[in-house]
Short mmCIF file of C-alpha atoms in Angstrom, two decimals:
data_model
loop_
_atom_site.label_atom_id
_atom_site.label_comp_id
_atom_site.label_asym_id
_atom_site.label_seq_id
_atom_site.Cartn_x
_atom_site.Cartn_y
_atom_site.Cartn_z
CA UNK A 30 -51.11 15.65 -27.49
CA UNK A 31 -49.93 15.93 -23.87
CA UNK A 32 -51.49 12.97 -21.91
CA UNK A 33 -51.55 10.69 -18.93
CA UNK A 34 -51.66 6.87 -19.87
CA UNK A 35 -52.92 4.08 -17.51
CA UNK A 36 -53.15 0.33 -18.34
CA UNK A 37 -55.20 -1.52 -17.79
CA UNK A 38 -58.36 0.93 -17.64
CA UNK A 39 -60.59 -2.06 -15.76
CA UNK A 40 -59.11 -5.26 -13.80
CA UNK A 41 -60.45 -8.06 -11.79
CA UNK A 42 -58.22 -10.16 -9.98
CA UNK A 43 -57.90 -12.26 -6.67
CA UNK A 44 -56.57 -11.95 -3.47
CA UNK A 45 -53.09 -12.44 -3.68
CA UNK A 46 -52.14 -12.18 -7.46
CA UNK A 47 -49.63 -9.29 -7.63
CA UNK A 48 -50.65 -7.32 -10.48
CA UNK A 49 -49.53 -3.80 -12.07
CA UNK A 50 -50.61 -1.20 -13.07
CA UNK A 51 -48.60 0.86 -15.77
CA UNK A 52 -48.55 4.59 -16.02
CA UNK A 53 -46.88 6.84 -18.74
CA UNK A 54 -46.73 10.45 -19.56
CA UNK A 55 -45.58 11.90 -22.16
CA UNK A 56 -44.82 16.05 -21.13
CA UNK A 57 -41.21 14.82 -20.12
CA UNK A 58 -42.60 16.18 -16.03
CA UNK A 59 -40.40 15.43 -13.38
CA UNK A 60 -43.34 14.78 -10.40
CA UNK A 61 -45.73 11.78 -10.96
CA UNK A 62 -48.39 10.36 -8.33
CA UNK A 63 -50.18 7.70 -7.69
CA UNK A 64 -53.94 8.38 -6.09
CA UNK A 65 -56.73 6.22 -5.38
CA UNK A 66 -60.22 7.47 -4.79
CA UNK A 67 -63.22 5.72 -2.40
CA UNK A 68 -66.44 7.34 -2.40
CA UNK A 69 -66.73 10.00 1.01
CA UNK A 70 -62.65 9.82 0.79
CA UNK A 71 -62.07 11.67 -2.22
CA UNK A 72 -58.79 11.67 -3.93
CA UNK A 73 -55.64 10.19 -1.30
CA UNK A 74 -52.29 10.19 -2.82
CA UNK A 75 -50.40 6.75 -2.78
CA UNK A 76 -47.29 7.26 -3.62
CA UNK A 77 -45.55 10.04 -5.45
CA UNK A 78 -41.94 10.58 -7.41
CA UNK A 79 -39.84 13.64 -7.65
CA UNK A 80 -37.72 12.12 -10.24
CA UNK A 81 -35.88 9.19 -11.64
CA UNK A 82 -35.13 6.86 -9.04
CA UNK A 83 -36.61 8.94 -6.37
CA UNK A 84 -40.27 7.87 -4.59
CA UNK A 85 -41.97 8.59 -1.49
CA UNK A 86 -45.14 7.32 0.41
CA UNK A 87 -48.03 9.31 0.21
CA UNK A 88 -50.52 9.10 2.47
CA UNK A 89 -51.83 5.36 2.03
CA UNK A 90 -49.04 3.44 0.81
CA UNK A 91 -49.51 -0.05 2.59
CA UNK A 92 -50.03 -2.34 0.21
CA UNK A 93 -48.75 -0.44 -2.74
CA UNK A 94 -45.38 -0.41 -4.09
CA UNK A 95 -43.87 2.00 -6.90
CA UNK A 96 -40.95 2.59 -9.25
CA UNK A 97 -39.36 5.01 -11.47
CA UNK A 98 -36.57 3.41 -13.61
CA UNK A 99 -37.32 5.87 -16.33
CA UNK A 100 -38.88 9.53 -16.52
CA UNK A 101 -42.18 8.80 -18.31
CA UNK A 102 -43.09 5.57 -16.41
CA UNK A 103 -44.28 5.55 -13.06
CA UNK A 104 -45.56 1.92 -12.43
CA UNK A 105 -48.24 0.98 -9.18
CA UNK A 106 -47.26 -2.60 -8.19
CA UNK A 107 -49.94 -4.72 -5.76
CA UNK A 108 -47.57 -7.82 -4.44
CA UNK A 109 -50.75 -9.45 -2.69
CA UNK A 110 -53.83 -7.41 -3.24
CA UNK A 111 -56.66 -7.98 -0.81
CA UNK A 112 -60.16 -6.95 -1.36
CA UNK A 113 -59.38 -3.15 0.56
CA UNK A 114 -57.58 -2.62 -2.22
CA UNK A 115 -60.84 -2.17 -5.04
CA UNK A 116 -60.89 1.31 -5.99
CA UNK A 117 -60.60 3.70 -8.86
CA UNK A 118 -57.08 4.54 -9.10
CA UNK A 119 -55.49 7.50 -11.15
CA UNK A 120 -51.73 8.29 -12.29
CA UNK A 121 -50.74 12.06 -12.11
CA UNK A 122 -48.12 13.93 -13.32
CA UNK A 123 -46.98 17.54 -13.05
CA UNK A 124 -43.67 19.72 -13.76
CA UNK A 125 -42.85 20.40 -10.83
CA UNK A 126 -43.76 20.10 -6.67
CA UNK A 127 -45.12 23.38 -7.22
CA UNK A 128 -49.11 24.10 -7.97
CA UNK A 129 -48.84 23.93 -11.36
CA UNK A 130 -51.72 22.21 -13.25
CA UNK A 131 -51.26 18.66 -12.25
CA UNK A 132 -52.49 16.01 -15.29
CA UNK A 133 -54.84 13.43 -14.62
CA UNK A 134 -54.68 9.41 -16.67
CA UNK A 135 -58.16 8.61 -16.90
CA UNK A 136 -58.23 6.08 -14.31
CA UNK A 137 -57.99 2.31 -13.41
CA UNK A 138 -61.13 0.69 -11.70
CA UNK A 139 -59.56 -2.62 -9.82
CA UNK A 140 -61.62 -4.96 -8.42
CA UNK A 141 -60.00 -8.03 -6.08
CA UNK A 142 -62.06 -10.77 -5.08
CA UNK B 26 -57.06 14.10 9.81
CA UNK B 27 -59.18 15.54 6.70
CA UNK B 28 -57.31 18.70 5.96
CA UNK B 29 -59.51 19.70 2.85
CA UNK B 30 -63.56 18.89 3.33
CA UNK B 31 -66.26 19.50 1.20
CA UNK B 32 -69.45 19.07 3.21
CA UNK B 33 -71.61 18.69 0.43
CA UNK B 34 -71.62 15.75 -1.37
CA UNK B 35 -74.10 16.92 -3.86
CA UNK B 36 -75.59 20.17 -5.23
CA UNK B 37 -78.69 20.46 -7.54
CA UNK B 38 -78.98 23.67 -9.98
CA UNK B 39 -81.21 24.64 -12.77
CA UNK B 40 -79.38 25.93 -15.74
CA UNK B 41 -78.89 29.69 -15.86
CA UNK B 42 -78.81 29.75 -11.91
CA UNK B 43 -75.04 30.21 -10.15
CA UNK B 44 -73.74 27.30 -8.55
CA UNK B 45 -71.50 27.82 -5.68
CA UNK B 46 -69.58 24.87 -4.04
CA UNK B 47 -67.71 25.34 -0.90
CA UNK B 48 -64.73 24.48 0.76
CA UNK B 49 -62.99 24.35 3.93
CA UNK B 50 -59.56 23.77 5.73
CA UNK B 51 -57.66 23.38 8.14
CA UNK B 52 -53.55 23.75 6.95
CA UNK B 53 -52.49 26.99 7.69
CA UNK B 54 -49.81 26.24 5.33
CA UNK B 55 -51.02 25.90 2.18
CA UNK B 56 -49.68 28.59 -0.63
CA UNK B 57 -52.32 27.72 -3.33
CA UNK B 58 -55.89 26.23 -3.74
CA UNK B 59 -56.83 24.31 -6.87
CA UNK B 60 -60.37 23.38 -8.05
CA UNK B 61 -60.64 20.20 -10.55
CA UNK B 62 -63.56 18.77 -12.15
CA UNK B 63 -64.04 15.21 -13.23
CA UNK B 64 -66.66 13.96 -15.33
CA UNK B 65 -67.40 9.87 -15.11
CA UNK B 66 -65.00 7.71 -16.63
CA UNK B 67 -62.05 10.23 -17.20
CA UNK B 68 -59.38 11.68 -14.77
CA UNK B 69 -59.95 14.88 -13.01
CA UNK B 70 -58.75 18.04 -14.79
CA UNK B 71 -58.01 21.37 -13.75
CA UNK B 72 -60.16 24.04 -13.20
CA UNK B 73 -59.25 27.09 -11.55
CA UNK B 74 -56.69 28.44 -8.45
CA UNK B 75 -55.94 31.10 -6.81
CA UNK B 76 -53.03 31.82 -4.53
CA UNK B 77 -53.40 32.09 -0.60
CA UNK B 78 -52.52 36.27 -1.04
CA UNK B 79 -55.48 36.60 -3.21
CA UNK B 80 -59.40 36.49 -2.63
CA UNK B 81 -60.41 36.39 -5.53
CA UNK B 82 -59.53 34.93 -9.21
CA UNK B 83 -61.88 34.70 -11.92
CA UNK B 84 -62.14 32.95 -15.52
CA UNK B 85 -64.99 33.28 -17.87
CA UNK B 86 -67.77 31.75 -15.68
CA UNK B 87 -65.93 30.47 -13.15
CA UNK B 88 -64.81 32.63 -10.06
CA UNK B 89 -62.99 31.45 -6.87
CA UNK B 90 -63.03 33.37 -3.71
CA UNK B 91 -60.89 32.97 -0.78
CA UNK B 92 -61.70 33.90 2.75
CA UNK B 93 -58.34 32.94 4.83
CA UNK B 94 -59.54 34.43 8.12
CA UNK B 95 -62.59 31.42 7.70
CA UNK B 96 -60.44 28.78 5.95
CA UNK B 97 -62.90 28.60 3.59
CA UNK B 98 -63.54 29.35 -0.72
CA UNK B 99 -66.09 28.74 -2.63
CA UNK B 100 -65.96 28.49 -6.41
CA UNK B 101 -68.83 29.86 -8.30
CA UNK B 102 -70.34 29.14 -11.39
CA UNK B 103 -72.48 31.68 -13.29
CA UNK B 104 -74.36 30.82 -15.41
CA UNK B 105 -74.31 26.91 -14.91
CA UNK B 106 -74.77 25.11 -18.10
CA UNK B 107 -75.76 21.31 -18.34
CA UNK B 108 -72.35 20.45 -19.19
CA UNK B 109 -70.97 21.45 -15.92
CA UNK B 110 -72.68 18.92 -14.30
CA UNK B 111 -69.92 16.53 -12.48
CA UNK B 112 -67.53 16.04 -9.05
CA UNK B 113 -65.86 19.10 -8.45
CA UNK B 114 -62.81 18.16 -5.91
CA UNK B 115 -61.32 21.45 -4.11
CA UNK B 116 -57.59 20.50 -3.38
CA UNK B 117 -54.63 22.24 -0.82
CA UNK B 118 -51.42 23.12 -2.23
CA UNK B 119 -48.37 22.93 -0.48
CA UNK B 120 -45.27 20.51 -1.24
CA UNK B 121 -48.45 18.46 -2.71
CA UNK B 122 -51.87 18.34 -3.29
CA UNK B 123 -54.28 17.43 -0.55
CA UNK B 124 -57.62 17.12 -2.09
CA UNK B 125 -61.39 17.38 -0.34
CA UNK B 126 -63.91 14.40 -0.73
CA UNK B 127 -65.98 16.20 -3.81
CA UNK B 128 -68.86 17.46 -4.92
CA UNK B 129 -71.25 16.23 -7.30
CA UNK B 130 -73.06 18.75 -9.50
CA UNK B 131 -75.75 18.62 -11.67
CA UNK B 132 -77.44 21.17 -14.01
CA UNK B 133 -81.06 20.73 -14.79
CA UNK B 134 -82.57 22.28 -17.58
#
Protein backbone atom coordinates (compact mmCIF):
# COMPACT_ATOMS: atom_id res chain seq x y z
CA UNK A 1 0.00 0.00 0.00
CA UNK A 2 1.50 3.36 -1.01
CA UNK A 3 1.74 5.54 2.17
CA UNK A 4 3.17 8.47 4.04
CA UNK A 5 4.61 7.53 7.58
CA UNK A 6 5.10 10.05 10.47
CA UNK A 7 6.42 9.25 14.00
CA UNK A 8 5.52 10.14 16.51
CA UNK A 9 1.67 10.85 15.68
CA UNK A 10 1.31 13.07 19.20
CA UNK A 11 4.35 14.72 21.29
CA UNK A 12 4.71 16.91 24.24
CA UNK A 13 7.90 18.28 25.03
CA UNK A 14 9.64 21.48 26.54
CA UNK A 15 11.19 24.40 25.46
CA UNK A 16 14.44 23.59 24.40
CA UNK A 17 14.56 19.69 24.02
CA UNK A 18 15.48 19.12 20.34
CA UNK A 19 13.26 16.50 19.22
CA UNK A 20 12.44 14.77 15.68
CA UNK A 21 10.17 13.98 13.89
CA UNK A 22 10.61 11.00 11.36
CA UNK A 23 8.97 10.77 8.01
CA UNK A 24 9.02 7.81 5.45
CA UNK A 25 7.43 7.01 2.20
CA UNK A 26 7.39 4.25 0.58
CA UNK A 27 6.40 5.17 -3.54
CA UNK A 28 10.29 5.53 -4.08
CA UNK A 29 9.11 9.81 -4.98
CA UNK A 30 11.81 12.02 -5.46
CA UNK A 31 9.97 15.47 -3.80
CA UNK A 32 9.10 15.31 -0.03
CA UNK A 33 7.79 18.36 2.21
CA UNK A 34 7.49 19.28 5.34
CA UNK A 35 4.12 21.51 6.25
CA UNK A 36 2.72 22.68 9.36
CA UNK A 37 -0.82 23.88 9.71
CA UNK A 38 -2.32 26.74 12.42
CA UNK A 39 -5.87 27.31 12.37
CA UNK A 40 -6.76 30.74 9.87
CA UNK A 41 -3.11 29.82 8.27
CA UNK A 42 -3.89 26.75 6.57
CA UNK A 43 -1.27 24.50 5.26
CA UNK A 44 2.58 26.54 5.03
CA UNK A 45 5.30 24.46 3.68
CA UNK A 46 8.49 24.14 5.95
CA UNK A 47 10.88 22.78 4.19
CA UNK A 48 10.90 20.69 1.07
CA UNK A 49 13.54 18.14 -0.85
CA UNK A 50 14.01 17.56 -4.50
CA UNK A 51 16.14 14.63 -3.88
CA UNK A 52 18.83 12.91 -1.95
CA UNK A 53 20.94 15.32 -0.37
CA UNK A 54 19.13 18.22 -1.78
CA UNK A 55 16.66 20.60 0.66
CA UNK A 56 15.34 23.95 0.52
CA UNK A 57 13.40 26.37 2.91
CA UNK A 58 9.94 26.70 2.40
CA UNK A 59 8.19 29.35 3.52
CA UNK A 60 8.61 29.12 7.48
CA UNK A 61 11.73 27.42 8.07
CA UNK A 62 13.13 29.23 11.28
CA UNK A 63 13.31 26.96 13.73
CA UNK A 64 13.13 23.84 11.67
CA UNK A 65 15.88 21.92 10.27
CA UNK A 66 15.70 18.91 7.65
CA UNK A 67 17.64 16.10 6.02
CA UNK A 68 17.63 13.65 3.30
CA UNK A 69 20.45 11.04 3.68
CA UNK A 70 18.28 8.52 1.98
CA UNK A 71 15.26 8.63 -0.60
CA UNK A 72 12.38 7.43 1.62
CA UNK A 73 13.30 9.43 4.78
CA UNK A 74 12.79 12.95 5.07
CA UNK A 75 13.37 13.76 8.85
CA UNK A 76 11.93 17.42 10.63
CA UNK A 77 14.53 18.20 13.35
CA UNK A 78 13.49 21.04 16.24
CA UNK A 79 17.16 21.91 17.90
CA UNK A 80 15.35 24.17 20.62
CA UNK A 81 11.64 24.18 20.17
CA UNK A 82 9.78 27.06 21.75
CA UNK A 83 6.15 27.13 22.39
CA UNK A 84 5.46 28.92 18.50
CA UNK A 85 6.38 25.88 17.44
CA UNK A 86 2.85 23.67 18.65
CA UNK A 87 1.12 22.77 15.62
CA UNK A 88 -0.14 19.90 13.55
CA UNK A 89 2.56 19.06 11.28
CA UNK A 90 2.34 16.79 8.07
CA UNK A 91 5.13 15.02 5.81
CA UNK A 92 4.36 15.05 1.98
CA UNK A 93 5.66 13.42 -0.75
CA UNK A 94 5.12 13.51 -4.51
CA UNK A 95 6.97 12.25 -7.85
CA UNK A 96 7.86 15.00 -9.03
CA UNK A 97 7.85 19.26 -8.65
CA UNK A 98 5.11 18.97 -10.97
CA UNK A 99 1.15 18.93 -9.83
CA UNK A 100 0.92 15.55 -9.55
CA UNK A 101 -1.16 14.17 -6.62
CA UNK A 102 0.97 15.05 -3.71
CA UNK A 103 0.57 12.25 -0.58
CA UNK A 104 -0.26 13.30 2.71
CA UNK A 105 1.33 11.23 6.39
CA UNK A 106 -1.43 11.60 8.64
CA UNK A 107 0.04 14.15 10.77
CA UNK A 108 2.05 14.97 13.98
CA UNK A 109 0.27 17.18 16.69
CA UNK A 110 3.42 18.73 18.84
CA UNK A 111 2.85 20.45 21.73
CA UNK A 112 6.01 22.46 23.62
CA UNK A 113 5.56 23.77 26.90
CA UNK B 1 1.38 37.75 1.37
CA UNK B 2 -1.63 35.07 1.21
CA UNK B 3 -1.48 34.04 -2.38
CA UNK B 4 -4.37 31.36 -2.11
CA UNK B 5 -7.51 32.53 0.35
CA UNK B 6 -10.50 30.91 1.13
CA UNK B 7 -12.80 33.45 2.76
CA UNK B 8 -14.99 31.08 4.24
CA UNK B 9 -13.99 29.29 7.01
CA UNK B 10 -17.09 27.27 7.22
CA UNK B 11 -20.06 26.22 5.04
CA UNK B 12 -23.30 24.48 6.29
CA UNK B 13 -25.36 22.15 3.71
CA UNK B 14 -28.20 19.80 4.01
CA UNK B 15 -27.63 16.56 2.26
CA UNK B 16 -28.87 16.39 -1.32
CA UNK B 17 -28.19 20.26 -1.69
CA UNK B 18 -24.79 21.34 -3.86
CA UNK B 19 -22.11 22.67 -1.93
CA UNK B 20 -19.89 25.11 -3.57
CA UNK B 21 -16.64 26.38 -1.88
CA UNK B 22 -14.69 29.14 -3.33
CA UNK B 23 -11.41 30.25 -3.98
CA UNK B 24 -9.32 33.07 -4.84
CA UNK B 25 -5.74 34.24 -5.94
CA UNK B 26 -3.51 36.28 -6.58
CA UNK B 27 -0.23 34.39 -8.62
CA UNK B 28 -0.61 34.96 -12.04
CA UNK B 29 1.71 32.16 -12.38
CA UNK B 30 0.29 29.28 -11.32
CA UNK B 31 -0.16 26.29 -14.12
CA UNK B 32 -2.54 24.09 -12.00
CA UNK B 33 -5.10 24.29 -9.08
CA UNK B 34 -5.58 21.36 -6.73
CA UNK B 35 -8.48 20.81 -4.26
CA UNK B 36 -7.72 18.37 -1.12
CA UNK B 37 -9.92 17.29 1.54
CA UNK B 38 -8.95 16.29 5.03
CA UNK B 39 -11.05 14.67 7.44
CA UNK B 40 -9.86 14.98 11.41
CA UNK B 41 -7.04 13.05 12.42
CA UNK B 42 -5.63 12.00 8.91
CA UNK B 43 -3.52 13.93 6.28
CA UNK B 44 -5.16 15.79 3.53
CA UNK B 45 -5.77 13.85 0.30
CA UNK B 46 -6.42 14.77 -3.09
CA UNK B 47 -9.41 15.70 -4.59
CA UNK B 48 -9.69 17.20 -7.84
CA UNK B 49 -7.53 19.81 -10.38
CA UNK B 50 -7.78 21.32 -13.21
CA UNK B 51 -5.16 23.06 -15.29
CA UNK B 52 -4.98 27.00 -15.65
CA UNK B 53 -6.12 26.44 -19.75
CA UNK B 54 -9.23 24.82 -18.60
CA UNK B 55 -12.55 26.08 -16.84
CA UNK B 56 -13.86 23.39 -16.10
CA UNK B 57 -13.02 19.60 -14.92
CA UNK B 58 -15.43 17.34 -13.49
CA UNK B 59 -15.46 13.83 -11.56
CA UNK B 60 -18.50 12.02 -10.45
CA UNK B 61 -19.93 14.65 -8.02
CA UNK B 62 -17.34 16.81 -7.85
CA UNK B 63 -16.81 19.67 -10.49
CA UNK B 64 -14.17 22.49 -10.46
CA UNK B 65 -14.55 25.62 -12.38
CA UNK B 66 -12.02 28.13 -13.16
CA UNK B 67 -12.58 31.75 -13.89
CA UNK B 68 -8.86 33.21 -14.64
CA UNK B 69 -10.05 36.67 -15.68
CA UNK B 70 -11.48 36.76 -11.62
CA UNK B 71 -8.70 34.65 -10.07
CA UNK B 72 -11.17 32.75 -8.67
CA UNK B 73 -12.75 28.62 -8.76
CA UNK B 74 -15.04 27.18 -6.97
CA UNK B 75 -15.42 23.43 -6.53
CA UNK B 76 -18.85 22.08 -6.38
CA UNK B 77 -20.37 19.30 -4.86
CA UNK B 78 -23.67 17.81 -6.07
CA UNK B 79 -25.30 16.05 -4.33
CA UNK B 80 -23.45 16.50 -0.88
CA UNK B 81 -23.57 13.43 1.16
CA UNK B 82 -22.80 13.34 5.01
CA UNK B 83 -19.55 11.91 4.36
CA UNK B 84 -18.25 14.88 2.63
CA UNK B 85 -18.38 16.76 5.54
CA UNK B 86 -14.60 18.06 6.35
CA UNK B 87 -11.73 21.02 5.51
CA UNK B 88 -11.51 21.34 1.99
CA UNK B 89 -8.00 23.30 1.33
CA UNK B 90 -7.85 24.83 -2.40
CA UNK B 91 -4.02 24.91 -3.22
CA UNK B 92 -1.76 26.92 -6.25
CA UNK B 93 0.46 24.98 -8.34
CA UNK B 94 3.52 26.17 -9.62
CA UNK B 95 7.19 24.86 -8.75
CA UNK B 96 5.07 23.95 -5.42
CA UNK B 97 2.00 23.98 -3.78
CA UNK B 98 0.71 27.09 -2.11
CA UNK B 99 -2.35 26.16 -0.27
CA UNK B 100 -5.52 28.53 1.02
CA UNK B 101 -6.49 28.56 4.82
CA UNK B 102 -9.60 25.91 4.32
CA UNK B 103 -12.87 25.32 4.52
CA UNK B 104 -14.82 23.39 6.83
CA UNK B 105 -17.88 21.55 5.51
CA UNK B 106 -20.55 19.89 6.95
CA UNK B 107 -23.53 17.89 5.57
CA UNK B 108 -26.67 17.75 7.59
CA UNK B 109 -29.13 15.28 7.06
Amino acid sequence: EAQVTQNPRYLITVTGKKLTVTCSQNMNHEYMSWYRQDPGLGLRQIYYSMNVEVTDKGDVPEGYKVSRKEKRNFPLILESPSPNQTSLYFCASRRGSGPETQYFGPGTRLLVL
Amino acid sequence: DQQVKQNSPSLSVQEGRISILNCDYTNSMFDYFLWYKKYPAEGPTFLISISSIKDKNEDGRFTVFLNKSAKHLSLHIVPSQPGDSAVYFCAGHTDKLIFGTGTRLQVFP
